[in-house]
Amino acid sequence: MSKLVIEGSRTLRGELTLHGAKNSALPLLAASLLGDSPVVLTRCPPLSDVAASVSILRHLGCEVVTEGDCVEVRQGASCRSDIPEAQMREMRSSIVFLGAILARAGEAHLCFPGGCELGPRPIDLHLAALCQMGVTVREDGGTVHCRAPHGLHGATVTLSFPSVGATENVLLAAVLAQGETVLCNAAREPEIVDLCRFLNTCGARITGGGEGVIRIQGVRRLIGCRYEVMPDRIEAATYLAAAAVTGGELLLRGAQPLHLSAVLSVLEEAGCALLAKSDTVHLKAPQRLGRIRTVRTMPYPGFPTDAQAPIMAMAAVADGTSVFIENIFDSRYKHVGELRRMGACIKTEGRVAVVEGVKRLSGAKVSCTDLRGGAALVVAALAAEGRTEIDRLCHLDRGYAALEQGLCSLGACVVRQR
Ligand code: EPZ
């Protein structure tokens, strides 16, 4: 099993260009199923989750060619309506294909995405919304059988929680449906805006992307297009935390500062000097970070749950006590046990984590518990005294492209040992 070996206590300095966003590329790949001519996605990050989505598209009948960060999707004449269990289990977010498969094939048979390291991953909001659009749902032994016997039709759908995935599935089901869909309490994440922009470029008629109410007027067909994936705001947050925790300096290129406002204000509170321009963010860290009073994860534009773990690792060596409240997922503190093995002083109770900053962390052998928990271990290892070995890298490789190369280009000492 390969592992990352990190010699800590080196100051990170330099500049980096962000990759495309994993959490936009995945729904965009699912959406590429809907056009009747080729789609080319550029700045598509070379990640295992993207590879998993490509294999699902091929299974569904598409021809997909990947070259570097460019992915071309040519839809097949027909579209299969199932995703094999192995592929569903490989990537729980494959549920985002549900709406697109229903729109193309009129039915969909997928196994439940199942629980994961963040807790249960229910899809009740997805299914309830689709049922309002003419879908019948039958669950049978862990498989969800969805059918739209009379085709998909518009509806007024209100989500009880602004679920990102449910918003994406409604969008993908609505763009080719009969009539208008009004989606209330929609997720406002930048990845939703990117998906709406992509779909409109393909000929959809969507207004309100990024707002609480999105209107989708169904059209008869969508065409293909060439589209650049938005930059990865969570990759940005991770690299900023890495530079901050080592007392370093970082210029991020290809960033969209507006996407990062909640993260930037937390970094500022910790004592970092930040300069945001149109597509760059510059950070200069203090010698020692100050505590962060309270980090509450919330739906966008609140503090992103995906940045909670890497920012907690940064707070672990801050001067003072920081409090984290995880409001989005039920079980997103799995990384705390591994940070404690490095000397972090963190207590959790339910959704609350109290982080008492220590002067120094020590290198240790630790394991990734999930994607962003793994990022937290990397951030902690960069600040720690001595050597840290991080295994179960399959989690990290889902969401960070060329992580060790990026960190080494900033002066870190990181080696992937096969
Ligand atoms: C997306 O997951 C992201 N994944 C997650 O990023 C991110 O943490 C999350 O949105 C929140 O921003 C992708 O985009 C591929 P949700 P998603 O539906 O769509 C509950 C990462 O690290 N819920 O907004 O699954 C759910 O249990 C990943 O890159 C229901 O109860 O998130 C959770 O507690 C992790 N019923 C909350 O809502 C449902 O039907 C938020 O889930 C759906 C969700």
Tab-separated table of C-alpha atoms and ligand atoms in Angstrom:
chain	number	residue	atom	x	y	z
A	1	MET	CA	0.000	0.000	0.000
A	2	SER	CA	1.562	3.327	-1.047
A	3	LYS	CA	2.064	6.083	1.484
A	4	LEU	CA	3.090	9.724	1.652
A	5	VAL	CA	6.252	10.403	3.658
A	6	ILE	CA	6.410	14.029	4.805
A	7	GLU	CA	9.347	15.693	6.611
A	8	GLY	CA	7.636	18.545	8.458
A	9	SER	CA	8.572	22.026	9.728
A	10	ARG	CA	9.453	23.480	6.334
A	11	THR	CA	8.015	26.869	5.402
A	12	LEU	CA	5.934	26.779	2.211
A	13	ARG	CA	6.555	29.636	-0.209
A	14	GLY	CA	5.653	30.114	-3.870
A	15	GLU	CA	2.736	30.056	-6.269
A	16	LEU	CA	0.340	27.438	-7.638
A	17	THR	CA	-2.385	27.245	-10.266
A	18	LEU	CA	-5.567	25.528	-9.122
A	19	HIS	CA	-7.035	22.473	-10.847
A	20	GLY	CA	-10.661	22.264	-11.948
A	21	ALA	CA	-13.184	21.474	-9.216
A	22	LYS	CA	-13.938	17.798	-8.539
A	23	ASN	CA	-17.411	18.689	-7.274
A	24	SER	CA	-18.224	20.490	-10.488
A	25	ALA	CA	-16.557	18.076	-12.913
A	26	LEU	CA	-18.616	15.123	-11.619
A	27	PRO	CA	-22.091	16.639	-12.259
A	28	LEU	CA	-20.849	18.152	-15.536
A	29	LEU	CA	-19.793	14.682	-16.702
A	30	ALA	CA	-23.231	13.333	-15.778
A	31	ALA	CA	-24.857	16.276	-17.588
A	32	SER	CA	-22.829	15.531	-20.741
A	33	LEU	CA	-25.118	12.498	-21.149
A	34	LEU	CA	-27.991	14.826	-22.102
A	35	GLY	CA	-26.639	16.475	-25.259
A	36	ASP	CA	-26.967	14.976	-28.735
A	37	SER	CA	-23.537	16.159	-29.838
A	38	PRO	CA	-20.073	15.927	-28.271
A	39	VAL	CA	-19.141	17.726	-25.052
A	40	VAL	CA	-15.540	18.768	-24.328
A	41	LEU	CA	-14.687	19.614	-20.714
A	42	THR	CA	-11.402	21.435	-20.128
A	43	ARG	CA	-9.652	21.894	-16.770
A	44	CYS	CA	-11.148	18.565	-15.791
A	45	PRO	CA	-9.049	17.346	-12.823
A	46	PRO	CA	-7.218	13.995	-13.293
A	47	LEU	CA	-8.762	12.331	-10.213
A	48	SER	CA	-9.945	8.816	-9.452
A	49	ASP	CA	-13.516	10.106	-8.974
A	50	VAL	CA	-13.367	11.603	-12.475
A	51	ALA	CA	-12.040	8.294	-13.825
A	52	ALA	CA	-14.921	6.521	-12.057
A	53	SER	CA	-17.417	8.893	-13.719
A	54	VAL	CA	-15.803	8.273	-17.115
A	55	SER	CA	-16.175	4.516	-16.661
A	56	ILE	CA	-19.850	4.998	-15.778
A	57	LEU	CA	-20.363	7.095	-18.938
A	58	ARG	CA	-18.721	4.366	-21.010
A	59	HIS	CA	-20.950	1.751	-19.381
A	60	LEU	CA	-23.994	3.882	-20.261
A	61	GLY	CA	-22.969	3.851	-23.928
A	62	CYS	CA	-20.827	6.952	-24.377
A	63	GLU	CA	-17.470	7.179	-26.070
A	64	VAL	CA	-15.106	9.109	-23.790
A	65	VAL	CA	-11.603	10.296	-24.689
A	66	THR	CA	-9.385	11.786	-21.982
A	67	GLU	CA	-6.246	13.758	-22.789
A	68	GLY	CA	-4.588	15.463	-19.813
A	69	ASP	CA	-7.237	17.712	-18.260
A	70	CYS	CA	-9.456	17.577	-21.314
A	71	VAL	CA	-12.342	15.066	-21.496
A	72	GLU	CA	-14.457	14.582	-24.625
A	73	VAL	CA	-17.802	12.790	-24.319
A	74	ARG	CA	-19.655	11.488	-27.372
A	75	GLN	CA	-23.092	10.223	-26.439
A	76	GLY	CA	-24.212	6.817	-27.693
A	77	ALA	CA	-27.317	6.296	-29.848
A	78	SER	CA	-28.995	4.732	-26.828
A	79	CYS	CA	-28.377	5.007	-23.105
A	80	ARG	CA	-28.311	2.104	-20.655
A	81	SER	CA	-30.373	2.652	-17.545
A	82	ASP	CA	-28.302	0.909	-14.909
A	83	ILE	CA	-25.043	1.513	-13.048
A	84	PRO	CA	-23.338	-1.670	-11.832
A	85	GLU	CA	-23.091	-2.013	-8.060
A	86	ALA	CA	-19.280	-2.061	-8.108
A	87	GLN	CA	-19.229	1.307	-9.860
A	88	MET	CA	-21.858	2.745	-7.512
A	89	ARG	CA	-19.858	1.624	-4.509
A	90	GLU	CA	-16.625	2.937	-5.962
A	91	MET	CA	-18.031	6.461	-5.900
A	92	ARG	CA	-21.041	7.334	-3.773
A	93	SER	CA	-21.593	10.575	-5.633
A	94	SER	CA	-22.498	8.511	-8.703
A	95	ILE	CA	-26.071	9.168	-7.539
A	96	VAL	CA	-25.737	12.418	-9.514
A	97	PHE	CA	-26.189	10.307	-12.686
A	98	LEU	CA	-29.758	9.456	-11.627
A	99	GLY	CA	-31.454	12.541	-13.066
A	100	ALA	CA	-29.492	12.382	-16.311
A	101	ILE	CA	-30.183	8.673	-16.893
A	102	LEU	CA	-33.905	9.234	-16.256
A	103	ALA	CA	-33.920	12.133	-18.713
A	104	ARG	CA	-32.176	10.033	-21.393
A	105	ALA	CA	-33.501	6.513	-20.818
A	106	GLY	CA	-36.806	7.116	-19.014
A	107	GLU	CA	-35.792	4.735	-16.239
A	108	ALA	CA	-32.843	4.162	-13.908
A	109	HIS	CA	-31.692	1.243	-11.759
A	110	LEU	CA	-28.989	2.084	-9.259
A	111	CYS	CA	-27.998	0.559	-5.949
A	112	PHE	CA	-28.177	2.806	-2.921
A	113	PRO	CA	-24.923	4.811	-2.606
A	114	GLY	CA	-24.650	3.399	0.925
A	115	GLY	CA	-23.157	4.976	4.008
A	116	CYS	CA	-19.610	6.278	3.870
A	117	GLU	CA	-16.945	7.737	6.080
A	118	LEU	CA	-19.081	10.868	6.601
A	119	GLY	CA	-22.061	8.978	7.926
A	120	PRO	CA	-25.209	7.831	6.124
A	121	ARG	CA	-25.583	9.171	2.599
A	122	PRO	CA	-29.393	9.204	2.241
A	123	ILE	CA	-31.047	10.073	-1.069
A	124	ASP	CA	-34.570	10.686	0.218
A	125	LEU	CA	-34.545	14.312	-0.976
A	126	HIS	CA	-33.428	13.237	-4.463
A	127	LEU	CA	-36.194	10.615	-4.743
A	128	ALA	CA	-38.974	12.796	-3.281
A	129	ALA	CA	-38.164	15.570	-5.767
A	130	LEU	CA	-38.056	13.199	-8.754
A	131	CYS	CA	-41.384	11.639	-7.736
A	132	GLN	CA	-42.933	15.094	-8.098
A	133	MET	CA	-41.641	15.121	-11.689
A	134	GLY	CA	-43.417	11.906	-12.744
A	135	VAL	CA	-40.974	9.287	-11.473
A	136	THR	CA	-42.107	6.138	-9.695
A	137	VAL	CA	-39.623	4.600	-7.260
A	138	ARG	CA	-39.397	1.001	-6.102
A	139	GLU	CA	-36.693	-0.114	-3.695
A	140	ASP	CA	-35.727	-3.740	-3.852
A	141	GLY	CA	-32.864	-5.317	-1.953
A	142	GLY	CA	-30.632	-2.263	-1.952
A	143	THR	CA	-31.444	-1.263	-5.518
A	144	VAL	CA	-33.580	1.706	-6.438
A	145	HIS	CA	-35.717	1.179	-9.545
A	146	CYS	CA	-36.918	4.512	-10.951
A	147	ARG	CA	-39.254	4.832	-13.904
A	148	ALA	CA	-40.890	7.764	-15.686
A	149	PRO	CA	-43.663	5.873	-17.537
A	150	HIS	CA	-45.142	9.077	-18.992
A	151	GLY	CA	-41.891	10.981	-19.258
A	152	LEU	CA	-40.587	13.655	-16.900
A	153	HIS	CA	-42.719	16.759	-16.330
A	154	GLY	CA	-42.081	20.067	-14.593
A	155	ALA	CA	-43.209	20.645	-11.009
A	156	THR	CA	-42.730	23.042	-8.107
A	157	VAL	CA	-40.258	21.245	-5.855
A	158	THR	CA	-39.175	22.427	-2.406
A	159	LEU	CA	-36.157	20.782	-0.785
A	160	SER	CA	-36.333	20.512	3.024
A	161	PHE	CA	-32.544	20.987	3.010
A	162	PRO	CA	-30.527	22.737	0.248
A	163	SER	CA	-28.884	19.456	-0.779
A	164	VAL	CA	-26.207	19.900	-3.462
A	165	GLY	CA	-26.770	16.468	-4.986
A	166	ALA	CA	-30.551	16.714	-4.922
A	167	THR	CA	-30.371	20.138	-6.590
A	168	GLU	CA	-28.138	18.669	-9.297
A	169	ASN	CA	-30.461	15.732	-9.892
A	170	VAL	CA	-33.509	17.985	-10.213
A	171	LEU	CA	-31.647	20.212	-12.688
A	172	LEU	CA	-30.617	17.227	-14.818
A	173	ALA	CA	-34.128	15.775	-14.779
A	174	ALA	CA	-35.808	19.115	-15.508
A	175	VAL	CA	-33.855	20.492	-18.487
A	176	LEU	CA	-35.535	18.100	-20.980
A	177	ALA	CA	-38.805	17.639	-19.062
A	178	GLN	CA	-42.224	18.800	-20.268
A	179	GLY	CA	-42.951	22.279	-18.911
A	180	GLU	CA	-41.424	24.389	-16.169
A	181	THR	CA	-39.812	23.247	-12.927
A	182	VAL	CA	-39.448	25.650	-10.015
A	183	LEU	CA	-36.911	24.430	-7.466
A	184	CYS	CA	-37.196	26.114	-4.051
A	185	ASN	CA	-34.576	25.989	-1.291
A	186	ALA	CA	-32.047	24.972	-3.940
A	187	ALA	CA	-28.361	24.646	-3.060
A	188	ARG	CA	-26.455	27.867	-3.901
A	189	GLU	CA	-22.957	26.361	-4.129
A	190	PRO	CA	-20.686	27.655	-6.942
A	191	GLU	CA	-20.763	24.142	-8.401
A	192	ILE	CA	-24.515	24.584	-8.946
A	193	VAL	CA	-23.852	27.857	-10.789
A	194	ASP	CA	-21.255	26.056	-12.934
A	195	LEU	CA	-23.733	23.289	-13.786
A	196	CYS	CA	-26.479	25.785	-14.703
A	197	ARG	CA	-24.024	27.755	-16.848
A	198	PHE	CA	-22.915	24.567	-18.616
A	199	LEU	CA	-26.504	23.436	-19.256
A	200	ASN	CA	-27.502	26.867	-20.594
A	201	THR	CA	-24.459	26.764	-22.912
A	202	CYS	CA	-25.898	23.471	-24.191
A	203	GLY	CA	-29.250	25.150	-24.885
A	204	ALA	CA	-31.111	24.725	-21.592
A	205	ARG	CA	-33.304	27.502	-20.223
A	206	ILE	CA	-32.369	27.925	-16.549
A	207	THR	CA	-32.625	31.105	-14.482
A	208	GLY	CA	-31.666	31.642	-10.838
A	209	GLY	CA	-28.637	29.347	-10.639
A	210	GLY	CA	-26.868	30.159	-7.346
A	211	GLU	CA	-30.041	31.570	-5.806
A	212	GLY	CA	-32.571	29.878	-3.530
A	213	VAL	CA	-35.154	29.545	-6.316
A	214	ILE	CA	-34.133	28.094	-9.689
A	215	ARG	CA	-36.524	28.013	-12.675
A	216	ILE	CA	-35.989	25.485	-15.452
A	217	GLN	CA	-38.042	25.648	-18.666
A	218	GLY	CA	-37.848	22.228	-20.319
A	219	VAL	CA	-36.521	22.212	-23.900
A	220	ARG	CA	-36.677	19.539	-26.603
A	221	ARG	CA	-32.978	18.904	-27.015
A	222	LEU	CA	-29.546	19.946	-25.823
A	223	ILE	CA	-26.434	20.292	-27.966
A	224	GLY	CA	-22.844	19.676	-26.958
A	225	CYS	CA	-20.318	22.404	-26.132
A	226	ARG	CA	-16.767	23.075	-24.999
A	227	TYR	CA	-16.688	24.141	-21.352
A	228	GLU	CA	-14.021	24.964	-18.761
A	229	VAL	CA	-14.644	23.537	-15.281
A	230	MET	CA	-14.573	26.132	-12.471
A	231	PRO	CA	-11.517	26.169	-10.161
A	232	ASP	CA	-11.516	23.917	-7.097
A	233	ARG	CA	-12.309	26.056	-4.062
A	234	ILE	CA	-11.603	23.209	-1.627
A	235	GLU	CA	-8.198	22.532	-3.180
A	236	ALA	CA	-7.602	26.281	-2.710
A	237	ALA	CA	-8.631	26.129	0.958
A	238	THR	CA	-6.331	23.150	1.491
A	239	TYR	CA	-3.253	24.804	-0.007
A	240	LEU	CA	-3.970	28.043	1.887
A	241	ALA	CA	-4.161	26.047	5.144
A	242	ALA	CA	-0.881	24.324	4.254
A	243	ALA	CA	0.924	27.636	3.669
A	244	ALA	CA	-0.654	29.194	6.773
A	245	VAL	CA	0.270	26.348	9.104
A	246	THR	CA	3.956	26.525	8.071
A	247	GLY	CA	4.204	30.325	8.483
A	248	GLY	CA	4.580	30.611	4.736
A	249	GLU	CA	3.491	32.687	1.779
A	250	LEU	CA	1.375	31.534	-1.188
A	251	LEU	CA	-0.007	33.003	-4.405
A	252	LEU	CA	-2.896	30.932	-5.795
A	253	ARG	CA	-3.615	31.486	-9.499
A	254	GLY	CA	-6.878	30.650	-11.268
A	255	ALA	CA	-8.844	31.190	-8.069
A	256	GLN	CA	-12.297	32.736	-7.691
A	257	PRO	CA	-11.974	34.666	-4.396
A	258	LEU	CA	-15.739	35.106	-4.057
A	259	HIS	CA	-16.060	31.315	-3.705
A	260	LEU	CA	-13.623	31.444	-0.787
A	261	SER	CA	-14.974	34.372	1.250
A	262	ALA	CA	-15.938	32.295	4.319
A	263	VAL	CA	-12.570	30.516	4.294
A	264	LEU	CA	-10.606	33.739	3.766
A	265	SER	CA	-12.301	35.401	6.734
A	266	VAL	CA	-11.319	32.455	8.967
A	267	LEU	CA	-7.703	32.664	7.732
A	268	GLU	CA	-7.734	36.414	8.408
A	269	GLU	CA	-9.048	35.815	11.950
A	270	ALA	CA	-6.123	33.412	12.447
A	271	GLY	CA	-3.762	36.287	11.631
A	272	CYS	CA	-2.997	35.742	7.938
A	273	ALA	CA	-2.626	38.740	5.608
A	274	LEU	CA	-4.744	38.107	2.510
A	275	LEU	CA	-4.949	39.910	-0.827
A	276	ALA	CA	-7.676	38.778	-3.237
A	277	LYS	CA	-7.723	39.994	-6.859
A	278	SER	CA	-9.885	38.929	-9.821
A	279	ASP	CA	-8.366	35.460	-10.225
A	280	THR	CA	-5.667	35.229	-7.564
A	281	VAL	CA	-5.447	34.979	-3.783
A	282	HIS	CA	-2.243	35.894	-1.932
A	283	LEU	CA	-1.686	34.707	1.650
A	284	LYS	CA	1.099	35.677	4.055
A	285	ALA	CA	1.030	33.804	7.340
A	286	PRO	CA	2.134	35.095	10.753
A	287	GLN	CA	4.928	33.368	12.641
A	288	ARG	CA	2.296	31.660	14.771
A	289	LEU	CA	-1.420	31.486	13.937
A	290	GLY	CA	-4.033	32.797	16.327
A	291	ARG	CA	-7.097	30.786	17.361
A	292	ILE	CA	-10.347	30.817	15.410
A	293	ARG	CA	-13.284	31.564	17.712
A	294	THR	CA	-15.947	29.472	16.001
A	295	VAL	CA	-16.095	27.709	12.626
A	296	ARG	CA	-19.678	26.700	11.795
A	297	THR	CA	-20.030	24.650	8.584
A	298	MET	CA	-23.096	25.783	6.632
A	299	PRO	CA	-24.546	25.577	3.126
A	300	TYR	CA	-22.951	28.102	0.746
A	301	PRO	CA	-22.157	30.964	1.205
A	302	GLY	CA	-21.418	29.739	4.752
A	303	PHE	CA	-18.172	27.990	5.692
A	304	PRO	CA	-17.822	24.860	3.499
A	305	THR	CA	-17.945	21.506	5.311
A	306	ASP	CA	-15.241	20.198	2.949
A	307	ALA	CA	-12.753	22.743	4.356
A	308	GLN	CA	-13.496	21.853	7.991
A	309	ALA	CA	-10.855	19.139	8.341
A	310	PRO	CA	-7.865	20.933	6.738
A	311	ILE	CA	-8.646	24.148	8.632
A	312	MET	CA	-8.954	22.150	11.885
A	313	ALA	CA	-5.469	20.744	11.279
A	314	MET	CA	-4.234	24.319	10.931
A	315	ALA	CA	-6.001	25.333	14.169
A	316	ALA	CA	-4.336	22.406	15.990
A	317	VAL	CA	-1.104	24.453	16.293
A	318	ALA	CA	-2.715	27.893	16.735
A	319	ASP	CA	-2.206	30.004	19.859
A	320	GLY	CA	-5.429	29.431	21.773
A	321	THR	CA	-8.597	27.369	21.560
A	322	SER	CA	-10.776	27.119	18.435
A	323	VAL	CA	-14.297	25.673	18.238
A	324	PHE	CA	-15.728	23.820	15.222
A	325	ILE	CA	-19.407	22.991	14.707
A	326	GLU	CA	-20.100	20.524	11.856
A	327	ASN	CA	-23.680	21.169	10.761
A	328	ILE	CA	-23.755	19.360	7.422
A	329	PHE	CA	-22.664	15.758	7.967
A	330	ASP	CA	-23.356	13.519	10.957
A	331	SER	CA	-19.926	12.000	11.231
A	332	ARG	CA	-17.213	14.220	9.870
A	333	TYR	CA	-14.651	14.117	12.683
A	334	LYS	CA	-13.061	10.779	11.797
A	335	HIS	CA	-9.738	12.609	11.215
A	336	VAL	CA	-9.613	13.790	14.866
A	337	GLY	CA	-8.310	10.444	16.155
A	338	GLU	CA	-5.457	10.532	13.635
A	339	LEU	CA	-4.606	14.169	14.466
A	340	ARG	CA	-4.470	13.204	18.149
A	341	ARG	CA	-1.820	10.596	17.279
A	342	MET	CA	0.302	13.558	16.109
A	343	GLY	CA	-0.179	15.340	19.438
A	344	ALA	CA	-3.231	17.451	18.635
A	345	CYS	CA	-5.421	18.330	21.615
A	346	ILE	CA	-8.983	18.001	20.276
A	347	LYS	CA	-12.170	16.988	22.070
A	348	THR	CA	-15.355	16.201	20.152
A	349	GLU	CA	-18.908	15.832	21.370
A	350	GLY	CA	-21.575	15.339	18.722
A	351	ARG	CA	-21.305	18.149	16.183
A	352	VAL	CA	-18.817	20.170	18.284
A	353	ALA	CA	-15.016	19.882	18.268
A	354	VAL	CA	-12.888	21.928	20.671
A	355	VAL	CA	-9.317	22.367	19.412
A	356	GLU	CA	-6.758	23.507	22.006
A	357	GLY	CA	-3.772	24.758	20.012
A	358	VAL	CA	-0.416	23.130	20.886
A	359	LYS	CA	3.035	24.544	20.187
A	360	ARG	CA	4.151	21.580	18.126
A	361	LEU	CA	2.769	18.452	16.510
A	362	SER	CA	4.979	15.398	16.131
A	363	GLY	CA	5.347	13.250	13.054
A	364	ALA	CA	3.609	9.857	13.266
A	365	LYS	CA	2.225	6.974	11.189
A	366	VAL	CA	-1.385	7.878	10.367
A	367	SER	CA	-4.137	6.757	7.965
A	368	CYS	CA	-6.554	8.731	5.808
A	369	THR	CA	-10.110	8.221	7.075
A	370	ASP	CA	-11.777	10.034	4.161
A	371	LEU	CA	-10.877	12.521	1.426
A	372	ARG	CA	-10.789	15.764	3.436
A	373	GLY	CA	-9.657	13.983	6.591
A	374	GLY	CA	-6.638	12.883	4.576
A	375	ALA	CA	-6.020	16.504	3.577
A	376	ALA	CA	-6.058	17.411	7.273
A	377	LEU	CA	-3.296	14.864	7.949
A	378	VAL	CA	-1.171	16.363	5.157
A	379	VAL	CA	-1.609	19.877	6.578
A	380	ALA	CA	-0.721	18.636	10.072
A	381	ALA	CA	2.309	16.707	8.782
A	382	LEU	CA	3.692	19.816	7.065
A	383	ALA	CA	3.680	21.640	10.415
A	384	ALA	CA	4.805	18.676	12.524
A	385	GLU	CA	8.323	18.062	13.857
A	386	GLY	CA	9.883	15.069	12.165
A	387	ARG	CA	8.533	12.470	9.742
A	388	THR	CA	4.901	11.572	9.128
A	389	GLU	CA	3.771	8.586	7.090
A	390	ILE	CA	0.215	8.741	5.684
A	391	ASP	CA	-1.368	5.636	4.153
A	392	ARG	CA	-4.780	4.756	2.624
A	393	LEU	CA	-4.030	7.325	-0.081
A	394	CYS	CA	-6.964	6.088	-2.181
A	395	HIS	CA	-9.052	8.610	-0.229
A	396	LEU	CA	-6.749	11.533	-1.072
A	397	ASP	CA	-6.423	10.546	-4.740
A	398	ARG	CA	-10.200	10.913	-5.122
A	399	GLY	CA	-9.987	14.687	-4.742
A	400	TYR	CA	-6.445	16.057	-5.010
A	401	ALA	CA	-4.494	15.954	-8.271
A	402	ALA	CA	-0.670	15.955	-8.086
A	403	LEU	CA	-0.758	16.921	-4.421
A	404	GLU	CA	2.816	15.956	-3.628
A	405	GLN	CA	4.119	17.762	-6.727
A	406	GLY	CA	2.227	20.890	-5.745
A	407	LEU	CA	3.508	20.836	-2.181
A	408	CYS	CA	7.110	20.104	-3.225
A	409	SER	CA	6.990	23.042	-5.661
A	410	LEU	CA	6.335	25.198	-2.566
A	411	GLY	CA	9.328	23.795	-0.663
A	412	ALA	CA	7.714	20.919	1.211
A	413	CYS	CA	9.475	17.556	1.494
A	414	VAL	CA	6.831	15.033	0.401
A	415	VAL	CA	7.531	11.672	-1.234
A	416	ARG	CA	5.015	9.041	-2.359
A	417	GLN	CA	6.448	5.638	-1.523
A	418	ARG	CA	4.901	2.815	-3.536
B	1	EPZ	C1	-21.788	17.332	-2.116
B	1	EPZ	O1	-22.205	16.113	-1.517
B	1	EPZ	C2	-20.280	17.224	-2.267
B	1	EPZ	N1	-19.945	16.101	-3.126
B	1	EPZ	C3	-19.639	17.011	-0.891
B	1	EPZ	O2	-18.222	16.993	-1.065
B	1	EPZ	C4	-20.010	18.204	0.005
B	1	EPZ	O3	-19.484	17.992	1.292
B	1	EPZ	C5	-21.541	18.327	0.074
B	1	EPZ	O4	-22.091	18.452	-1.254
B	1	EPZ	C6	-21.972	19.545	0.882
B	1	EPZ	O5	-21.457	20.697	0.310
B	1	EPZ	C7	-20.000	16.271	-4.473
B	1	EPZ	O6	-20.357	17.324	-4.961
B	1	EPZ	C8	-19.607	15.103	-5.312
B	1	EPZ	P1	-25.659	17.145	0.212
B	1	EPZ	P2	-23.791	15.747	-1.405
B	1	EPZ	O7	-26.672	16.392	-0.543
B	1	EPZ	O8	-24.483	16.212	-2.632
B	1	EPZ	C9	-28.116	15.183	3.787
B	1	EPZ	C10	-16.038	16.156	-0.815
B	1	EPZ	O9	-15.308	15.988	0.177
B	1	EPZ	N2	-28.980	14.642	2.743
B	1	EPZ	O10	-25.654	18.642	0.143
B	1	EPZ	O11	-23.893	14.321	-1.033
B	1	EPZ	C11	-26.733	14.515	3.782
B	1	EPZ	O12	-26.758	13.321	4.529
B	1	EPZ	C12	-17.507	15.777	-0.744
B	1	EPZ	O13	-15.654	16.643	-1.909
B	1	EPZ	C13	-30.165	13.998	3.114
B	1	EPZ	O14	-30.473	13.863	4.287
B	1	EPZ	O15	-24.198	16.661	-0.169
B	1	EPZ	C14	-25.860	15.561	4.411
B	1	EPZ	O16	-25.961	15.452	5.820
B	1	EPZ	C15	-17.896	15.203	0.599
B	1	EPZ	N3	-30.957	13.472	2.139
B	1	EPZ	C16	-26.479	16.873	3.945
B	1	EPZ	O17	-27.808	16.556	3.507
B	1	EPZ	C17	-30.646	13.576	0.809
B	1	EPZ	O18	-31.423	13.096	-0.040
B	1	EPZ	C18	-25.729	17.528	2.798
B	1	EPZ	O19	-25.733	16.645	1.735
B	1	EPZ	C19	-29.452	14.233	0.450
B	1	EPZ	C20	-28.634	14.759	1.428
